[in-house]
Every structure is written in C-alpha cells, then in structure tokens.
Amino acid sequence: PGYFTLFLGLSRPFPEGDPCTTYLLDEATAAELTGIRHASINVQFRNRHFPELSPDGTTVVYATYFCDIAPWRALDEGPEQVTRTRGGQELHTLPVRHGRGYYAAKRRARET
C-alpha cells in the first residue's frame, strides 16, 4: 500500500473549506484517482494550521489518499530511470544534477 500526497498553492484565500475534512467519494469519482484503495480523500488547508506557510491572501491545500503503489511505479518506468543496487536492494532513482553551490555546502557540512 502507498499514500498519495498532493500540495497545491492557491493565489487566493479559500475561506469556505473546513481546516481538515475527509471526503467520501462515489465510485465514479474514486475510479478517476490512480490506485485509490478506499473511496475517500483527506483535505487540509495547511495555512490554517500553520499560517507561516503562506502569505496573506493565499492558501496551501494538502490532499491525501491511500493507494496501491503499482500503478504509480508503472508511471516511473522508462529510459530516464536509473537503477542502482545498495545493500542488496534495488533502488529506483532519477538522475539529479547539482550545481557547484550544492557540493560546496555539502563539503562545509561534512567539515563541521
């Protein structure tokens, strides 16, 4: 099992929603969500819990649902995927290029 998480930033307030709500979905709506295991989603307006997350007049939405991970893994397969083995386990990662500043900061952290 997995957990799908989505953060949305809105450039407007969203005062009409409850700070945290679980929505029960009908079968047709649930079928639109990849891998959903239970026909419900949890929605939080995070800026209500943590106002420091967003400036006044904006909204941070956090939505989650329990899901089967297999359909998501299928989306991650392709030539851009790099497979490595660590500790006897196969890890699937995407290649990331970091700039010079990243490596300098990493060196400084290692030296302290």
PDB file of C-alpha atoms in Angstrom:
ATOM      1  CA  PRO A   1       0.000   0.000   0.000  1.00  0.00           C
ATOM      2  CA  GLY A   2       1.011   3.577  -0.558  1.00  0.00           C
ATOM      3  CA  TYR A   3      -0.086   7.073   0.221  1.00  0.00           C
ATOM      4  CA  PHE A   4      -0.673   9.688  -2.483  1.00  0.00           C
ATOM      5  CA  THR A   5       0.107  13.255  -1.382  1.00  0.00           C
ATOM      6  CA  LEU A   6      -0.580  16.485  -3.216  1.00  0.00           C
ATOM      7  CA  PHE A   7       0.308  20.038  -2.191  1.00  0.00           C
ATOM      8  CA  LEU A   8      -1.389  22.906  -4.029  1.00  0.00           C
ATOM      9  CA  GLY A   9      -0.612  26.581  -3.653  1.00  0.00           C
ATOM     10  CA  LEU A  10      -3.509  28.904  -4.461  1.00  0.00           C
ATOM     11  CA  SER A  11      -3.004  32.609  -5.066  1.00  0.00           C
ATOM     12  CA  ARG A  12      -6.249  33.399  -3.288  1.00  0.00           C
ATOM     13  CA  PRO A  13      -7.820  32.706   0.081  1.00  0.00           C
ATOM     14  CA  PHE A  14     -10.120  29.713   0.413  1.00  0.00           C
ATOM     15  CA  PRO A  15     -12.245  30.605   3.455  1.00  0.00           C
ATOM     16  CA  GLU A  16     -15.217  28.316   2.800  1.00  0.00           C
ATOM     17  CA  GLY A  17     -13.439  24.998   3.443  1.00  0.00           C
ATOM     18  CA  ASP A  18     -13.077  23.319   6.818  1.00  0.00           C
ATOM     19  CA  PRO A  19      -9.454  23.223   8.066  1.00  0.00           C
ATOM     20  CA  CYS A  20      -9.421  19.401   7.792  1.00  0.00           C
ATOM     21  CA  THR A  21     -12.054  17.204   6.149  1.00  0.00           C
ATOM     22  CA  THR A  22     -12.352  13.663   4.848  1.00  0.00           C
ATOM     23  CA  TYR A  23     -14.491  13.449   1.739  1.00  0.00           C
ATOM     24  CA  LEU A  24     -16.271  10.198   0.917  1.00  0.00           C
ATOM     25  CA  LEU A  25     -16.299   9.705  -2.846  1.00  0.00           C
ATOM     26  CA  ASP A  26     -18.783   7.969  -5.096  1.00  0.00           C
ATOM     27  CA  GLU A  27     -17.452   5.065  -7.154  1.00  0.00           C
ATOM     28  CA  ALA A  28     -17.202   7.060 -10.394  1.00  0.00           C
ATOM     29  CA  THR A  29     -15.140   9.833  -8.782  1.00  0.00           C
ATOM     30  CA  ALA A  30     -12.916   7.363  -6.910  1.00  0.00           C
ATOM     31  CA  ALA A  31     -12.246   5.492 -10.168  1.00  0.00           C
ATOM     32  CA  GLU A  32     -10.640   8.676 -11.546  1.00  0.00           C
ATOM     33  CA  LEU A  33      -7.914   8.616  -8.853  1.00  0.00           C
ATOM     34  CA  THR A  34      -4.942   6.395  -9.708  1.00  0.00           C
ATOM     35  CA  GLY A  35      -4.668   3.341  -7.460  1.00  0.00           C
ATOM     36  CA  ILE A  36      -7.137   4.550  -4.802  1.00  0.00           C
ATOM     37  CA  ARG A  37      -7.832   1.839  -2.202  1.00  0.00           C
ATOM     38  CA  HIS A  38     -10.606   3.499  -0.182  1.00  0.00           C
ATOM     39  CA  ALA A  39     -13.162   5.840  -1.728  1.00  0.00           C
ATOM     40  CA  SER A  40     -12.147   8.843   0.370  1.00  0.00           C
ATOM     41  CA  ILE A  41      -9.631  11.682   0.359  1.00  0.00           C
ATOM     42  CA  ASN A  42      -8.399  13.825   3.211  1.00  0.00           C
ATOM     43  CA  VAL A  43      -8.062  17.552   2.506  1.00  0.00           C
ATOM     44  CA  GLN A  44      -6.352  20.054   4.804  1.00  0.00           C
ATOM     45  CA  PHE A  45      -5.927  23.783   4.419  1.00  0.00           C
ATOM     46  CA  ARG A  46      -2.431  23.829   5.894  1.00  0.00           C
ATOM     47  CA  ASN A  47      -2.173  27.603   6.155  1.00  0.00           C
ATOM     48  CA  ARG A  48      -4.966  27.473   8.770  1.00  0.00           C
ATOM     49  CA  HIS A  49      -2.879  25.135  10.940  1.00  0.00           C
ATOM     50  CA  PHE A  50       0.432  26.824  10.072  1.00  0.00           C
ATOM     51  CA  PRO A  51      -0.134  30.436   8.894  1.00  0.00           C
ATOM     52  CA  GLU A  52       3.609  30.899   8.380  1.00  0.00           C
ATOM     53  CA  LEU A  53       3.443  28.551   5.355  1.00  0.00           C
ATOM     54  CA  SER A  54       1.862  31.104   3.042  1.00  0.00           C
ATOM     55  CA  PRO A  55       1.491  34.881   2.706  1.00  0.00           C
ATOM     56  CA  ASP A  56      -1.823  36.575   3.491  1.00  0.00           C
ATOM     57  CA  GLY A  57      -4.381  36.137   0.737  1.00  0.00           C
ATOM     58  CA  THR A  58      -3.035  32.720  -0.348  1.00  0.00           C
ATOM     59  CA  THR A  59      -3.899  29.118   0.533  1.00  0.00           C
ATOM     60  CA  VAL A  60      -1.924  25.881   0.884  1.00  0.00           C
ATOM     61  CA  VAL A  61      -4.010  22.748   0.207  1.00  0.00           C
ATOM     62  CA  TYR A  62      -2.743  19.320   1.290  1.00  0.00           C
ATOM     63  CA  ALA A  63      -4.723  16.357  -0.089  1.00  0.00           C
ATOM     64  CA  THR A  64      -4.014  12.667   0.522  1.00  0.00           C
ATOM     65  CA  TYR A  65      -5.466   9.230  -0.135  1.00  0.00           C
ATOM     66  CA  PHE A  66      -4.422   5.613   0.438  1.00  0.00           C
ATOM     67  CA  CYS A  67      -3.443   3.911  -2.796  1.00  0.00           C
ATOM     68  CA  ASP A  68      -1.929   0.859  -4.407  1.00  0.00           C
ATOM     69  CA  ILE A  69       1.634   1.777  -5.400  1.00  0.00           C
ATOM     70  CA  ALA A  70       1.791  -0.480  -8.501  1.00  0.00           C
ATOM     71  CA  PRO A  71       0.088   1.947 -10.942  1.00  0.00           C
ATOM     72  CA  TRP A  72       2.414   4.746  -9.795  1.00  0.00           C
ATOM     73  CA  ARG A  73       5.519   2.584 -10.239  1.00  0.00           C
ATOM     74  CA  ALA A  74       4.441   1.825 -13.805  1.00  0.00           C
ATOM     75  CA  LEU A  75       4.428   5.584 -14.494  1.00  0.00           C
ATOM     76  CA  ASP A  76       8.019   5.817 -13.246  1.00  0.00           C
ATOM     77  CA  GLU A  77       9.436   3.241 -15.652  1.00  0.00           C
ATOM     78  CA  GLY A  78      11.323   4.401 -18.703  1.00  0.00           C
ATOM     79  CA  PRO A  79      14.724   5.297 -20.132  1.00  0.00           C
ATOM     80  CA  GLU A  80      15.197   8.221 -17.723  1.00  0.00           C
ATOM     81  CA  GLN A  81      15.069   5.883 -14.748  1.00  0.00           C
ATOM     82  CA  VAL A  82      18.364   4.784 -13.236  1.00  0.00           C
ATOM     83  CA  THR A  83      18.503   1.543 -11.263  1.00  0.00           C
ATOM     84  CA  ARG A  84      21.144   1.089  -8.604  1.00  0.00           C
ATOM     85  CA  THR A  85      21.817  -1.566  -6.007  1.00  0.00           C
ATOM     86  CA  ARG A  86      22.625  -0.652  -2.404  1.00  0.00           C
ATOM     87  CA  GLY A  87      22.828  -3.079   0.453  1.00  0.00           C
ATOM     88  CA  GLY A  88      21.498  -5.847  -1.767  1.00  0.00           C
ATOM     89  CA  GLN A  89      18.340  -3.889  -2.597  1.00  0.00           C
ATOM     90  CA  GLU A  90      17.457  -2.403  -5.957  1.00  0.00           C
ATOM     91  CA  LEU A  91      16.704   1.314  -5.732  1.00  0.00           C
ATOM     92  CA  HIS A  92      14.935   3.287  -8.427  1.00  0.00           C
ATOM     93  CA  THR A  93      16.035   6.895  -8.677  1.00  0.00           C
ATOM     94  CA  LEU A  94      16.063   9.679 -11.214  1.00  0.00           C
ATOM     95  CA  PRO A  95      19.412  11.277 -12.088  1.00  0.00           C
ATOM     96  CA  VAL A  96      19.850  14.699 -10.490  1.00  0.00           C
ATOM     97  CA  ARG A  97      22.442  17.299 -11.416  1.00  0.00           C
ATOM     98  CA  HIS A  98      23.521  19.626  -8.639  1.00  0.00           C
ATOM     99  CA  GLY A  99      25.305  22.932  -9.115  1.00  0.00           C
ATOM    100  CA  ARG A 100      28.648  23.910  -7.564  1.00  0.00           C
ATOM    101  CA  GLY A 101      26.924  25.591  -4.625  1.00  0.00           C
ATOM    102  CA  TYR A 102      25.360  22.286  -3.596  1.00  0.00           C
ATOM    103  CA  TYR A 103      28.707  20.489  -3.467  1.00  0.00           C
ATOM    104  CA  ALA A 104      30.389  23.389  -1.631  1.00  0.00           C
ATOM    105  CA  ALA A 105      27.640  23.372   1.014  1.00  0.00           C
ATOM    106  CA  LYS A 106      27.908  19.597   1.313  1.00  0.00           C
ATOM    107  CA  ARG A 107      31.686  19.885   1.885  1.00  0.00           C
ATOM    108  CA  ARG A 108      31.179  22.589   4.524  1.00  0.00           C
ATOM    109  CA  ALA A 109      28.598  20.445   6.338  1.00  0.00           C
ATOM    110  CA  ARG A 110      30.951  17.472   6.300  1.00  0.00           C
ATOM    111  CA  GLU A 111      33.808  19.588   7.713  1.00  0.00           C
ATOM    112  CA  THR A 112      31.811  20.887  10.690  1.00  0.00           C
TER     113      THR A 112
END
